[in-house]
Amino acid sequence: MKDYLGCSVEVGDIVIFNEPHYHNLVNGKIIKFTPKGIRVTYYRDDIVEDWRKRDTFIYEGQFVKMRD
């Protein structure tokens, strides 16, 4: 699987993507590959502590791998 810039990604990589409903850019961690894209987990800062951790599905090419 490749990111928007064509770089290969693996489970555990940190990526930057648009949060669902296009609210913010957030960074998340790849937790699983699916046939159509990837599943990532991320945190939202504007939600009560117990509900901060979220996960979502994003398609190939809709994210960028964070680099050092």
Tab-separated table of C-alpha atoms in Angstrom:
chain	number	residue	atom	x	y	z
A	1	MET	CA	0.000	0.000	0.000
A	2	LYS	CA	1.251	3.509	-0.763
A	3	ASP	CA	0.521	6.985	0.558
A	4	TYR	CA	-0.366	10.078	-1.492
A	5	LEU	CA	3.318	10.702	-2.310
A	6	GLY	CA	3.934	7.106	-3.390
A	7	CYS	CA	5.843	5.957	-0.292
A	8	SER	CA	5.205	2.449	1.032
A	9	VAL	CA	3.579	2.116	4.458
A	10	GLU	CA	3.409	-0.671	7.028
A	11	VAL	CA	1.364	-1.477	10.119
A	12	GLY	CA	2.581	0.769	12.949
A	13	ASP	CA	3.531	3.731	10.733
A	14	ILE	CA	2.275	7.189	11.708
A	15	VAL	CA	0.239	8.914	8.989
A	16	ILE	CA	-1.467	12.292	8.550
A	17	PHE	CA	-5.014	12.286	7.177
A	18	ASN	CA	-8.299	14.177	7.125
A	19	GLU	CA	-10.506	13.251	10.062
A	20	PRO	CA	-13.955	11.841	9.113
A	21	HIS	CA	-16.351	14.542	7.870
A	22	TYR	CA	-13.275	16.655	6.986
A	23	HIS	CA	-12.997	18.415	10.349
A	24	ASN	CA	-9.233	18.539	10.882
A	25	LEU	CA	-5.950	17.101	9.789
A	26	VAL	CA	-4.887	14.547	12.405
A	27	ASN	CA	-2.125	12.036	12.801
A	28	GLY	CA	-2.852	8.408	13.469
A	29	LYS	CA	-1.247	4.995	13.584
A	30	ILE	CA	-1.920	2.263	11.013
A	31	ILE	CA	-3.433	-0.744	12.772
A	32	LYS	CA	-4.644	-2.892	9.868
A	33	PHE	CA	-4.657	-3.247	6.093
A	34	THR	CA	-7.876	-4.087	4.262
A	35	PRO	CA	-8.404	-4.927	0.575
A	36	LYS	CA	-9.539	-1.349	-0.177
A	37	GLY	CA	-7.468	0.760	2.248
A	38	ILE	CA	-6.230	0.969	5.826
A	39	ARG	CA	-7.653	1.224	9.337
A	40	VAL	CA	-6.028	3.826	11.587
A	41	THR	CA	-6.431	4.795	15.224
A	42	TYR	CA	-6.196	8.426	16.325
A	43	TYR	CA	-7.098	10.802	19.154
A	44	ARG	CA	-9.479	13.763	19.071
A	45	ASP	CA	-8.615	16.698	21.332
A	46	ASP	CA	-12.088	18.244	21.490
A	47	ILE	CA	-13.894	15.273	23.089
A	48	VAL	CA	-14.280	14.210	26.723
A	49	GLU	CA	-11.367	12.051	27.903
A	50	ASP	CA	-13.202	8.685	27.756
A	51	TRP	CA	-14.187	9.130	24.100
A	52	ARG	CA	-10.965	10.565	22.701
A	53	LYS	CA	-9.532	7.432	21.064
A	54	ARG	CA	-11.126	6.693	17.682
A	55	ASP	CA	-10.402	4.514	14.697
A	56	THR	CA	-11.477	4.934	11.107
A	57	PHE	CA	-10.995	3.582	7.588
A	58	ILE	CA	-9.171	5.590	4.923
A	59	TYR	CA	-8.482	4.760	1.292
A	60	GLU	CA	-5.081	4.419	-0.329
A	61	GLY	CA	-3.762	7.819	-1.376
A	62	GLN	CA	-5.805	9.803	1.181
A	63	PHE	CA	-2.990	10.030	3.704
A	64	VAL	CA	0.691	10.940	3.955
A	65	LYS	CA	3.276	9.005	5.949
A	66	MET	CA	5.045	11.083	8.607
A	67	ARG	CA	8.779	11.226	8.094
A	68	ASP	CA	11.624	11.919	10.520
